[in-house]
Amino acid sequence: MENGIFKRIKKDWVIYAMLFPAILYFSIFHIVPIIGMKLAFQDYRVIGDNVWVGLKHFNVLFSSPAFLDVIKNTVIISSMKMFFFFPVPVIMALMINELRNGPYRKYIQSVIYLPHFLSWVVIAGVWISLLSPVDGGINVIRGFFQLPSVDFMTSKDNIRWVLVFQEMWRSAGWDSIIYLAAIMKISPALYEAARIDGASTFQQMKFITLPQLMGTVVVVFILNLGFFMNAGFDQVFNMINDSVISVIDILDTYVYRIGIINGQYAYATAASLFKGVIGITLILSTHFIAKRFTGKGVW
C-alpha cells in the first residue's frame, strides 16, 4: 500500500509540487496553531511557565455582556449574509449559463469576477466614497429623486445591509464559478431530450439544471456553515467606526482587540476556541441532517 502511494507521488510529482505551497500554508497557519489552543486553559506568562487555570477564561467570557453582544452581532450579520447572499451565486451561474453570445459572456464573467481580486482596503475605500452623504453616487441618485441624503457609514440601521451588499458585490461572481463548473458536468443528452419533448428554457432550468446542481449546493452550504462565526473580519475591520461599532463588532474584531491590542492572549484564545467548536458543530450537524434527508453531504 505504501509502495503504491509512493509510486503515485513519483509519477505525478509535478502535481504534488504545485500542491505543496497550499499544504505548507495550511500547516503553518491552520494546523500548528491548534497546538497553541491549550493557552485557552492557562494564564499566559511572559517569563516562566504558563499556569493551568481550567475553565476560568470561559467563565469570564460567558459572563461578559460585551462578549454576548459580540456573539449577537456575529450571528445577525452571518445570518443576513447566509440568507440573502448564498442564493445569489447560484442564480448568477444559471443566468450566465443561458448566455449564448461567447464574447459577451466572457465580458460579463470578467466584470463580475474582478471585485474578488481587490483587497478589502480598496473595496472599503470605494464603498465609503460611493456612500458619502455629500457627493457619493448613491446619495446623488437619491437627490435626483428628491430623497434626503443618508450617511450609511454612521447609520446603525443601514450599516449591516451595507456589509451584506458589499459582500455580494465582491464575491457573488467568483463563487458562481463552482456552480458553473457543476452545470458544465450535466449531460447535454438531458437537455436534448427535454427540447425534443417541448420543454422551454425555464423548464429545462427547473427540472434538469437545478436538480443536478443540488448536490453541489448542499456541499457548499455545509462548508459555508463552518465559517458561520467568521462574519468577515477584513471587511468589518475596514468598515467599522465609533458610530456603528455597537452593531457590527463581531467575534473576530473582538478577539483582535482583546488579544493583539490589549495583550490578553489567553482570554482571546478562549474566544477563538469557542468559535472553532461552534464551527465544527455546525458542519457535523448539517452534514448528518443533509445526509439523512437528501442523501448528500460533505462525505
PDB file of C-alpha atoms in Angstrom:
ATOM      1  CA  MET A   1       0.000   0.000   0.000  1.00  0.00           C
ATOM      2  CA  GLU A   2       2.772   2.400   0.959  1.00  0.00           C
ATOM      3  CA  ASN A   3       4.721   1.492  -2.176  1.00  0.00           C
ATOM      4  CA  GLY A   4       1.621   2.259  -4.230  1.00  0.00           C
ATOM      5  CA  ILE A   5       1.329   5.712  -2.639  1.00  0.00           C
ATOM      6  CA  PHE A   6       5.000   6.499  -3.279  1.00  0.00           C
ATOM      7  CA  LYS A   7       4.676   5.301  -6.881  1.00  0.00           C
ATOM      8  CA  ARG A   8       1.723   7.642  -7.455  1.00  0.00           C
ATOM      9  CA  ILE A   9       3.629  10.553  -5.896  1.00  0.00           C
ATOM     10  CA  LYS A  10       6.672   9.777  -8.052  1.00  0.00           C
ATOM     11  CA  LYS A  11       4.523   9.518 -11.165  1.00  0.00           C
ATOM     12  CA  ASP A  12       2.611  12.766 -10.540  1.00  0.00           C
ATOM     13  CA  TRP A  13       5.332  14.652  -8.686  1.00  0.00           C
ATOM     14  CA  VAL A  14       4.667  17.864 -10.642  1.00  0.00           C
ATOM     15  CA  ILE A  15       1.074  17.976  -9.374  1.00  0.00           C
ATOM     16  CA  TYR A  16       2.184  17.326  -5.785  1.00  0.00           C
ATOM     17  CA  ALA A  17       4.867  20.012  -6.121  1.00  0.00           C
ATOM     18  CA  MET A  18       2.173  22.501  -7.145  1.00  0.00           C
ATOM     19  CA  LEU A  19       0.109  21.398  -4.132  1.00  0.00           C
ATOM     20  CA  PHE A  20       2.999  21.824  -1.681  1.00  0.00           C
ATOM     21  CA  PRO A  21       2.663  25.629  -1.117  1.00  0.00           C
ATOM     22  CA  ALA A  22      -1.010  25.164  -0.169  1.00  0.00           C
ATOM     23  CA  ILE A  23      -0.142  22.301   2.206  1.00  0.00           C
ATOM     24  CA  LEU A  24       2.625  24.412   3.759  1.00  0.00           C
ATOM     25  CA  TYR A  25       0.259  27.380   4.194  1.00  0.00           C
ATOM     26  CA  PHE A  26      -2.460  25.360   5.929  1.00  0.00           C
ATOM     27  CA  SER A  27       0.113  23.557   8.069  1.00  0.00           C
ATOM     28  CA  ILE A  28       1.692  26.783   9.347  1.00  0.00           C
ATOM     29  CA  PHE A  29      -1.429  28.905   9.773  1.00  0.00           C
ATOM     30  CA  HIS A  30      -4.164  26.329  10.489  1.00  0.00           C
ATOM     31  CA  ILE A  31      -2.697  23.088  11.867  1.00  0.00           C
ATOM     32  CA  VAL A  32       0.260  24.254  14.004  1.00  0.00           C
ATOM     33  CA  PRO A  33      -1.876  26.912  15.825  1.00  0.00           C
ATOM     34  CA  ILE A  34      -4.151  24.109  17.090  1.00  0.00           C
ATOM     35  CA  ILE A  35      -1.325  23.159  19.473  1.00  0.00           C
ATOM     36  CA  GLY A  36      -1.479  26.665  20.939  1.00  0.00           C
ATOM     37  CA  MET A  37      -5.182  26.277  21.771  1.00  0.00           C
ATOM     38  CA  LYS A  38      -4.163  24.916  25.189  1.00  0.00           C
ATOM     39  CA  LEU A  39      -3.475  28.558  26.115  1.00  0.00           C
ATOM     40  CA  ALA A  40      -7.262  28.949  26.497  1.00  0.00           C
ATOM     41  CA  PHE A  41      -6.951  26.890  29.703  1.00  0.00           C
ATOM     42  CA  GLN A  42      -3.873  28.692  31.050  1.00  0.00           C
ATOM     43  CA  ASP A  43      -2.792  32.082  32.367  1.00  0.00           C
ATOM     44  CA  TYR A  44      -0.142  33.415  29.992  1.00  0.00           C
ATOM     45  CA  ARG A  45       3.223  34.331  31.486  1.00  0.00           C
ATOM     46  CA  VAL A  46       5.855  36.282  29.575  1.00  0.00           C
ATOM     47  CA  ILE A  47       8.512  34.905  31.923  1.00  0.00           C
ATOM     48  CA  GLY A  48       8.184  31.389  33.308  1.00  0.00           C
ATOM     49  CA  ASP A  49       5.706  28.626  32.656  1.00  0.00           C
ATOM     50  CA  ASN A  50       2.033  29.286  31.986  1.00  0.00           C
ATOM     51  CA  VAL A  51      -0.291  28.438  34.873  1.00  0.00           C
ATOM     52  CA  TRP A  52      -3.147  25.971  34.259  1.00  0.00           C
ATOM     53  CA  VAL A  53      -6.476  27.576  35.246  1.00  0.00           C
ATOM     54  CA  GLY A  54      -9.030  25.246  33.633  1.00  0.00           C
ATOM     55  CA  LEU A  55     -12.265  26.947  32.510  1.00  0.00           C
ATOM     56  CA  LYS A  56     -11.539  30.295  34.173  1.00  0.00           C
ATOM     57  CA  HIS A  57     -11.371  32.268  30.905  1.00  0.00           C
ATOM     58  CA  PHE A  58     -14.536  30.641  29.549  1.00  0.00           C
ATOM     59  CA  ASN A  59     -16.436  31.564  32.737  1.00  0.00           C
ATOM     60  CA  VAL A  60     -15.312  35.178  32.373  1.00  0.00           C
ATOM     61  CA  LEU A  61     -16.134  35.061  28.658  1.00  0.00           C
ATOM     62  CA  PHE A  62     -19.730  33.896  29.026  1.00  0.00           C
ATOM     63  CA  SER A  63     -20.430  36.266  31.906  1.00  0.00           C
ATOM     64  CA  SER A  64     -19.263  39.296  29.921  1.00  0.00           C
ATOM     65  CA  PRO A  65     -22.073  41.460  28.447  1.00  0.00           C
ATOM     66  CA  ALA A  66     -19.643  42.715  25.781  1.00  0.00           C
ATOM     67  CA  PHE A  67     -18.955  39.171  24.591  1.00  0.00           C
ATOM     68  CA  LEU A  68     -22.669  38.354  24.420  1.00  0.00           C
ATOM     69  CA  ASP A  69     -23.254  41.499  22.320  1.00  0.00           C
ATOM     70  CA  VAL A  70     -20.414  40.458  20.004  1.00  0.00           C
ATOM     71  CA  ILE A  71     -21.927  36.969  19.581  1.00  0.00           C
ATOM     72  CA  LYS A  72     -25.300  38.565  18.811  1.00  0.00           C
ATOM     73  CA  ASN A  73     -23.767  40.836  16.136  1.00  0.00           C
ATOM     74  CA  THR A  74     -21.847  37.910  14.613  1.00  0.00           C
ATOM     75  CA  VAL A  75     -24.946  35.722  14.387  1.00  0.00           C
ATOM     76  CA  ILE A  76     -27.093  38.518  12.910  1.00  0.00           C
ATOM     77  CA  ILE A  77     -24.543  39.549  10.254  1.00  0.00           C
ATOM     78  CA  SER A  78     -23.698  35.951   9.306  1.00  0.00           C
ATOM     79  CA  SER A  79     -27.399  35.051   9.111  1.00  0.00           C
ATOM     80  CA  MET A  80     -28.104  38.032   6.853  1.00  0.00           C
ATOM     81  CA  LYS A  81     -25.219  37.071   4.575  1.00  0.00           C
ATOM     82  CA  MET A  82     -26.268  33.419   4.533  1.00  0.00           C
ATOM     83  CA  PHE A  83     -29.922  34.144   3.785  1.00  0.00           C
ATOM     84  CA  PHE A  84     -29.559  36.987   1.269  1.00  0.00           C
ATOM     85  CA  PHE A  85     -26.149  36.249  -0.278  1.00  0.00           C
ATOM     86  CA  PHE A  86     -25.975  32.450  -0.571  1.00  0.00           C
ATOM     87  CA  PRO A  87     -28.629  32.092  -3.347  1.00  0.00           C
ATOM     88  CA  VAL A  88     -27.100  34.890  -5.474  1.00  0.00           C
ATOM     89  CA  PRO A  89     -24.111  32.913  -6.910  1.00  0.00           C
ATOM     90  CA  VAL A  90     -26.480  30.062  -7.828  1.00  0.00           C
ATOM     91  CA  ILE A  91     -28.838  32.444  -9.658  1.00  0.00           C
ATOM     92  CA  MET A  92     -25.884  34.168 -11.294  1.00  0.00           C
ATOM     93  CA  ALA A  93     -24.464  30.848 -12.533  1.00  0.00           C
ATOM     94  CA  LEU A  94     -27.854  29.918 -14.020  1.00  0.00           C
ATOM     95  CA  MET A  95     -28.076  33.280 -15.802  1.00  0.00           C
ATOM     96  CA  ILE A  96     -24.507  33.104 -17.145  1.00  0.00           C
ATOM     97  CA  ASN A  97     -25.157  29.570 -18.379  1.00  0.00           C
ATOM     98  CA  GLU A  98     -28.018  30.883 -20.518  1.00  0.00           C
ATOM     99  CA  LEU A  99     -25.812  33.447 -22.285  1.00  0.00           C
ATOM    100  CA  ARG A 100     -25.147  32.124 -25.797  1.00  0.00           C
ATOM    101  CA  ASN A 101     -23.026  35.023 -27.094  1.00  0.00           C
ATOM    102  CA  GLY A 102     -19.427  33.907 -26.428  1.00  0.00           C
ATOM    103  CA  PRO A 103     -17.610  37.294 -26.318  1.00  0.00           C
ATOM    104  CA  TYR A 104     -20.429  38.936 -24.351  1.00  0.00           C
ATOM    105  CA  ARG A 105     -20.457  36.051 -21.881  1.00  0.00           C
ATOM    106  CA  LYS A 106     -16.696  36.341 -21.340  1.00  0.00           C
ATOM    107  CA  TYR A 107     -17.038  40.104 -20.813  1.00  0.00           C
ATOM    108  CA  ILE A 108     -19.781  39.640 -18.202  1.00  0.00           C
ATOM    109  CA  GLN A 109     -17.752  36.991 -16.375  1.00  0.00           C
ATOM    110  CA  SER A 110     -14.644  39.189 -16.323  1.00  0.00           C
ATOM    111  CA  VAL A 111     -16.603  42.109 -14.872  1.00  0.00           C
ATOM    112  CA  ILE A 112     -18.264  40.113 -12.084  1.00  0.00           C
ATOM    113  CA  TYR A 113     -15.063  38.210 -11.192  1.00  0.00           C
ATOM    114  CA  LEU A 114     -12.871  41.333 -10.933  1.00  0.00           C
ATOM    115  CA  PRO A 115     -14.008  42.595  -7.467  1.00  0.00           C
ATOM    116  CA  HIS A 116     -12.860  39.329  -5.881  1.00  0.00           C
ATOM    117  CA  PHE A 117      -9.222  40.222  -6.625  1.00  0.00           C
ATOM    118  CA  LEU A 118      -9.422  43.605  -4.875  1.00  0.00           C
ATOM    119  CA  SER A 119      -8.263  43.871  -1.261  1.00  0.00           C
ATOM    120  CA  TRP A 120     -10.774  44.866   1.400  1.00  0.00           C
ATOM    121  CA  VAL A 121      -8.825  48.091   1.916  1.00  0.00           C
ATOM    122  CA  VAL A 122      -9.509  49.104  -1.694  1.00  0.00           C
ATOM    123  CA  ILE A 123     -13.115  47.891  -1.535  1.00  0.00           C
ATOM    124  CA  ALA A 124     -13.736  49.824   1.690  1.00  0.00           C
ATOM    125  CA  GLY A 125     -12.358  52.983   0.078  1.00  0.00           C
ATOM    126  CA  VAL A 126     -14.590  52.540  -2.971  1.00  0.00           C
ATOM    127  CA  TRP A 127     -17.717  51.958  -0.898  1.00  0.00           C
ATOM    128  CA  ILE A 128     -17.020  54.768   1.572  1.00  0.00           C
ATOM    129  CA  SER A 129     -16.717  57.143  -1.394  1.00  0.00           C
ATOM    130  CA  LEU A 130     -19.791  55.658  -3.057  1.00  0.00           C
ATOM    131  CA  LEU A 131     -21.875  56.063   0.112  1.00  0.00           C
ATOM    132  CA  SER A 132     -20.612  59.537   1.047  1.00  0.00           C
ATOM    133  CA  PRO A 133     -23.508  61.731   2.250  1.00  0.00           C
ATOM    134  CA  VAL A 134     -22.062  64.715   0.363  1.00  0.00           C
ATOM    135  CA  ASP A 135     -21.034  63.551  -3.105  1.00  0.00           C
ATOM    136  CA  GLY A 136     -21.401  59.762  -3.046  1.00  0.00           C
ATOM    137  CA  GLY A 137     -23.008  58.146  -6.077  1.00  0.00           C
ATOM    138  CA  ILE A 138     -25.888  56.612  -4.090  1.00  0.00           C
ATOM    139  CA  ASN A 139     -26.872  59.912  -2.481  1.00  0.00           C
ATOM    140  CA  VAL A 140     -26.532  61.744  -5.799  1.00  0.00           C
ATOM    141  CA  ILE A 141     -29.108  59.337  -7.244  1.00  0.00           C
ATOM    142  CA  ARG A 142     -31.312  59.803  -4.166  1.00  0.00           C
ATOM    143  CA  GLY A 143     -31.063  63.557  -4.606  1.00  0.00           C
ATOM    144  CA  PHE A 144     -32.179  63.213  -8.244  1.00  0.00           C
ATOM    145  CA  PHE A 145     -35.412  61.630  -6.965  1.00  0.00           C
ATOM    146  CA  GLN A 146     -35.783  64.309  -4.271  1.00  0.00           C
ATOM    147  CA  LEU A 147     -34.907  61.870  -1.470  1.00  0.00           C
ATOM    148  CA  PRO A 148     -32.941  63.019   1.613  1.00  0.00           C
ATOM    149  CA  SER A 149     -29.238  62.229   1.901  1.00  0.00           C
ATOM    150  CA  VAL A 150     -28.304  59.290   4.143  1.00  0.00           C
ATOM    151  CA  ASP A 151     -24.964  58.763   5.892  1.00  0.00           C
ATOM    152  CA  PHE A 152     -24.874  54.987   5.501  1.00  0.00           C
ATOM    153  CA  MET A 153     -21.479  54.601   7.173  1.00  0.00           C
ATOM    154  CA  THR A 154     -22.681  56.027  10.501  1.00  0.00           C
ATOM    155  CA  SER A 155     -26.232  54.660  10.388  1.00  0.00           C
ATOM    156  CA  LYS A 156     -26.827  51.719  12.744  1.00  0.00           C
ATOM    157  CA  ASP A 157     -29.943  50.819  10.773  1.00  0.00           C
ATOM    158  CA  ASN A 158     -28.119  50.591   7.441  1.00  0.00           C
ATOM    159  CA  ILE A 159     -24.537  49.505   8.116  1.00  0.00           C
ATOM    160  CA  ARG A 160     -25.332  45.781   8.321  1.00  0.00           C
ATOM    161  CA  TRP A 161     -27.079  45.946   4.955  1.00  0.00           C
ATOM    162  CA  VAL A 162     -24.017  47.737   3.571  1.00  0.00           C
ATOM    163  CA  LEU A 163     -21.896  44.746   4.663  1.00  0.00           C
ATOM    164  CA  VAL A 164     -24.294  42.287   3.003  1.00  0.00           C
ATOM    165  CA  PHE A 165     -24.434  44.086  -0.352  1.00  0.00           C
ATOM    166  CA  GLN A 166     -20.703  44.777  -0.249  1.00  0.00           C
ATOM    167  CA  GLU A 167     -20.005  41.057   0.222  1.00  0.00           C
ATOM    168  CA  MET A 168     -22.451  40.276  -2.556  1.00  0.00           C
ATOM    169  CA  TRP A 169     -20.729  42.708  -4.947  1.00  0.00           C
ATOM    170  CA  ARG A 170     -17.286  41.313  -4.165  1.00  0.00           C
ATOM    171  CA  SER A 171     -17.874  37.559  -4.013  1.00  0.00           C
ATOM    172  CA  ALA A 172     -21.060  36.555  -5.871  1.00  0.00           C
ATOM    173  CA  GLY A 173     -19.390  36.402  -9.285  1.00  0.00           C
ATOM    174  CA  TRP A 174     -16.382  34.447  -8.075  1.00  0.00           C
ATOM    175  CA  ASP A 175     -18.485  31.991  -6.057  1.00  0.00           C
ATOM    176  CA  SER A 176     -20.633  31.317  -9.124  1.00  0.00           C
ATOM    177  CA  ILE A 177     -17.638  29.545 -10.743  1.00  0.00           C
ATOM    178  CA  ILE A 178     -18.273  26.480  -8.557  1.00  0.00           C
ATOM    179  CA  TYR A 179     -21.857  26.198  -9.785  1.00  0.00           C
ATOM    180  CA  LEU A 180     -20.911  26.905 -13.403  1.00  0.00           C
ATOM    181  CA  ALA A 181     -18.413  24.031 -13.243  1.00  0.00           C
ATOM    182  CA  ALA A 182     -21.148  21.757 -11.858  1.00  0.00           C
ATOM    183  CA  ILE A 183     -23.549  22.831 -14.634  1.00  0.00           C
ATOM    184  CA  MET A 184     -20.934  22.028 -17.295  1.00  0.00           C
ATOM    185  CA  LYS A 185     -20.802  18.434 -15.998  1.00  0.00           C
ATOM    186  CA  ILE A 186     -24.507  17.902 -16.697  1.00  0.00           C
ATOM    187  CA  SER A 187     -25.015  15.604 -19.694  1.00  0.00           C
ATOM    188  CA  PRO A 188     -26.136  17.516 -22.837  1.00  0.00           C
ATOM    189  CA  ALA A 189     -28.331  14.490 -23.677  1.00  0.00           C
ATOM    190  CA  LEU A 190     -30.698  15.507 -20.864  1.00  0.00           C
ATOM    191  CA  TYR A 191     -31.256  18.935 -22.439  1.00  0.00           C
ATOM    192  CA  GLU A 192     -31.625  17.457 -25.928  1.00  0.00           C
ATOM    193  CA  ALA A 193     -34.287  15.042 -24.700  1.00  0.00           C
ATOM    194  CA  ALA A 194     -36.091  17.861 -22.904  1.00  0.00           C
ATOM    195  CA  ARG A 195     -36.078  20.070 -26.019  1.00  0.00           C
ATOM    196  CA  ILE A 196     -37.471  17.202 -28.114  1.00  0.00           C
ATOM    197  CA  ASP A 197     -40.291  16.872 -25.561  1.00  0.00           C
ATOM    198  CA  GLY A 198     -41.002  20.589 -25.983  1.00  0.00           C
ATOM    199  CA  ALA A 199     -39.535  21.854 -22.689  1.00  0.00           C
ATOM    200  CA  SER A 200     -38.921  25.601 -22.559  1.00  0.00           C
ATOM    201  CA  THR A 201     -35.651  27.141 -21.352  1.00  0.00           C
ATOM    202  CA  PHE A 202     -37.187  27.823 -17.949  1.00  0.00           C
ATOM    203  CA  GLN A 203     -38.487  24.251 -17.674  1.00  0.00           C
ATOM    204  CA  GLN A 204     -35.054  22.858 -18.561  1.00  0.00           C
ATOM    205  CA  MET A 205     -33.553  25.015 -15.837  1.00  0.00           C
ATOM    206  CA  LYS A 206     -36.194  23.992 -13.301  1.00  0.00           C
ATOM    207  CA  PHE A 207     -36.342  20.242 -13.967  1.00  0.00           C
ATOM    208  CA  ILE A 208     -32.775  19.499 -15.123  1.00  0.00           C
ATOM    209  CA  THR A 209     -30.223  22.125 -14.097  1.00  0.00           C
ATOM    210  CA  LEU A 210     -31.430  22.834 -10.564  1.00  0.00           C
ATOM    211  CA  PRO A 211     -31.913  19.182  -9.502  1.00  0.00           C
ATOM    212  CA  GLN A 212     -28.495  18.255 -10.923  1.00  0.00           C
ATOM    213  CA  LEU A 213     -26.997  21.239  -9.104  1.00  0.00           C
ATOM    214  CA  MET A 214     -28.429  20.427  -5.671  1.00  0.00           C
ATOM    215  CA  GLY A 215     -25.541  18.154  -4.632  1.00  0.00           C
ATOM    216  CA  THR A 216     -23.046  20.996  -5.118  1.00  0.00           C
ATOM    217  CA  VAL A 217     -25.374  23.478  -3.417  1.00  0.00           C
ATOM    218  CA  VAL A 218     -25.698  21.232  -0.345  1.00  0.00           C
ATOM    219  CA  VAL A 219     -21.931  20.704  -0.030  1.00  0.00           C
ATOM    220  CA  VAL A 220     -21.153  24.430  -0.413  1.00  0.00           C
ATOM    221  CA  PHE A 221     -23.891  25.315   2.095  1.00  0.00           C
ATOM    222  CA  ILE A 222     -22.457  22.907   4.676  1.00  0.00           C
ATOM    223  CA  LEU A 223     -18.920  24.226   4.180  1.00  0.00           C
ATOM    224  CA  ASN A 224     -20.161  27.821   4.450  1.00  0.00           C
ATOM    225  CA  LEU A 225     -21.825  26.982   7.760  1.00  0.00           C
ATOM    226  CA  GLY A 226     -18.385  26.053   9.072  1.00  0.00           C
ATOM    227  CA  PHE A 227     -17.413  29.702   8.594  1.00  0.00           C
ATOM    228  CA  PHE A 228     -20.690  30.994  10.043  1.00  0.00           C
ATOM    229  CA  MET A 229     -18.986  32.589  13.063  1.00  0.00           C
ATOM    230  CA  ASN A 230     -16.424  34.423  10.899  1.00  0.00           C
ATOM    231  CA  ALA A 231     -18.765  37.134   9.565  1.00  0.00           C
ATOM    232  CA  GLY A 232     -15.823  38.704   7.691  1.00  0.00           C
ATOM    233  CA  PHE A 233     -13.022  40.178   9.822  1.00  0.00           C
ATOM    234  CA  ASP A 234     -11.260  42.008   6.964  1.00  0.00           C
ATOM    235  CA  GLN A 235     -14.495  43.564   5.786  1.00  0.00           C
ATOM    236  CA  VAL A 236     -15.726  44.687   9.205  1.00  0.00           C
ATOM    237  CA  PHE A 237     -12.282  45.865  10.312  1.00  0.00           C
ATOM    238  CA  ASN A 238     -12.096  48.229   7.328  1.00  0.00           C
ATOM    239  CA  MET A 239     -15.700  49.448   7.618  1.00  0.00           C
ATOM    240  CA  ILE A 240     -16.071  49.830  11.383  1.00  0.00           C
ATOM    241  CA  ASN A 241     -16.175  53.204  13.134  1.00  0.00           C
ATOM    242  CA  ASP A 242     -17.196  54.503  16.552  1.00  0.00           C
ATOM    243  CA  SER A 243     -20.733  55.321  15.411  1.00  0.00           C
ATOM    244  CA  VAL A 244     -21.602  51.751  14.399  1.00  0.00           C
ATOM    245  CA  ILE A 245     -19.214  49.609  16.471  1.00  0.00           C
ATOM    246  CA  SER A 246     -22.075  48.520  18.742  1.00  0.00           C
ATOM    247  CA  VAL A 247     -23.903  46.771  15.858  1.00  0.00           C
ATOM    248  CA  ILE A 248     -21.039  45.389  13.726  1.00  0.00           C
ATOM    249  CA  ASP A 249     -18.402  44.499  16.312  1.00  0.00           C
ATOM    250  CA  ILE A 250     -18.076  40.762  15.600  1.00  0.00           C
ATOM    251  CA  LEU A 251     -16.224  37.928  17.306  1.00  0.00           C
ATOM    252  CA  ASP A 252     -13.071  38.274  15.178  1.00  0.00           C
ATOM    253  CA  THR A 253     -12.705  42.027  15.752  1.00  0.00           C
ATOM    254  CA  TYR A 254     -13.342  41.423  19.462  1.00  0.00           C
ATOM    255  CA  VAL A 255     -10.591  38.777  19.597  1.00  0.00           C
ATOM    256  CA  TYR A 256      -8.237  41.094  17.695  1.00  0.00           C
ATOM    257  CA  ARG A 257      -8.923  43.931  20.121  1.00  0.00           C
ATOM    258  CA  ILE A 258      -8.511  41.974  23.365  1.00  0.00           C
ATOM    259  CA  GLY A 259      -5.724  39.735  22.078  1.00  0.00           C
ATOM    260  CA  ILE A 260      -3.481  41.814  19.820  1.00  0.00           C
ATOM    261  CA  ILE A 261      -4.195  45.310  21.154  1.00  0.00           C
ATOM    262  CA  ASN A 262      -4.837  44.616  24.864  1.00  0.00           C
ATOM    263  CA  GLY A 263      -2.464  41.658  25.150  1.00  0.00           C
ATOM    264  CA  GLN A 264      -4.979  39.296  26.818  1.00  0.00           C
ATOM    265  CA  TYR A 265      -3.734  36.307  24.838  1.00  0.00           C
ATOM    266  CA  ALA A 266      -5.287  33.526  26.929  1.00  0.00           C
ATOM    267  CA  TYR A 267      -8.696  35.219  27.030  1.00  0.00           C
ATOM    268  CA  ALA A 268      -8.586  35.808  23.248  1.00  0.00           C
ATOM    269  CA  THR A 269      -7.594  32.174  22.663  1.00  0.00           C
ATOM    270  CA  ALA A 270     -10.606  31.032  24.684  1.00  0.00           C
ATOM    271  CA  ALA A 271     -12.892  33.149  22.494  1.00  0.00           C
ATOM    272  CA  SER A 272     -11.280  31.729  19.330  1.00  0.00           C
ATOM    273  CA  LEU A 273     -11.610  28.161  20.620  1.00  0.00           C
ATOM    274  CA  PHE A 274     -15.300  28.751  21.301  1.00  0.00           C
ATOM    275  CA  LYS A 275     -15.692  29.960  17.722  1.00  0.00           C
ATOM    276  CA  GLY A 276     -13.920  26.870  16.356  1.00  0.00           C
ATOM    277  CA  VAL A 277     -16.085  24.472  18.369  1.00  0.00           C
ATOM    278  CA  ILE A 278     -19.251  26.167  17.090  1.00  0.00           C
ATOM    279  CA  GLY A 279     -17.972  25.893  13.501  1.00  0.00           C
ATOM    280  CA  ILE A 280     -17.194  22.170  13.792  1.00  0.00           C
ATOM    281  CA  THR A 281     -20.568  21.521  15.451  1.00  0.00           C
ATOM    282  CA  LEU A 282     -22.428  23.317  12.658  1.00  0.00           C
ATOM    283  CA  ILE A 283     -20.579  21.405   9.918  1.00  0.00           C
ATOM    284  CA  LEU A 284     -21.129  17.985  11.502  1.00  0.00           C
ATOM    285  CA  SER A 285     -24.774  18.531  12.415  1.00  0.00           C
ATOM    286  CA  THR A 286     -25.642  19.995   8.998  1.00  0.00           C
ATOM    287  CA  HIS A 287     -23.786  17.193   7.217  1.00  0.00           C
ATOM    288  CA  PHE A 288     -25.671  14.435   9.024  1.00  0.00           C
ATOM    289  CA  ILE A 289     -29.033  16.192   8.629  1.00  0.00           C
ATOM    290  CA  ALA A 290     -28.437  16.725   4.894  1.00  0.00           C
ATOM    291  CA  LYS A 291     -27.207  13.137   4.529  1.00  0.00           C
ATOM    292  CA  ARG A 292     -30.346  11.794   6.147  1.00  0.00           C
ATOM    293  CA  PHE A 293     -32.883  13.828   4.178  1.00  0.00           C
ATOM    294  CA  THR A 294     -31.153  14.292   0.809  1.00  0.00           C
ATOM    295  CA  GLY A 295     -28.567  11.513   0.762  1.00  0.00           C
ATOM    296  CA  LYS A 296     -25.862  14.102   0.001  1.00  0.00           C
ATOM    297  CA  GLY A 297     -23.279  15.613   2.318  1.00  0.00           C
ATOM    298  CA  VAL A 298     -19.633  16.577   2.525  1.00  0.00           C
ATOM    299  CA  TRP A 299     -18.535  12.891   2.581  1.00  0.00           C
TER     300      TRP A 299
END
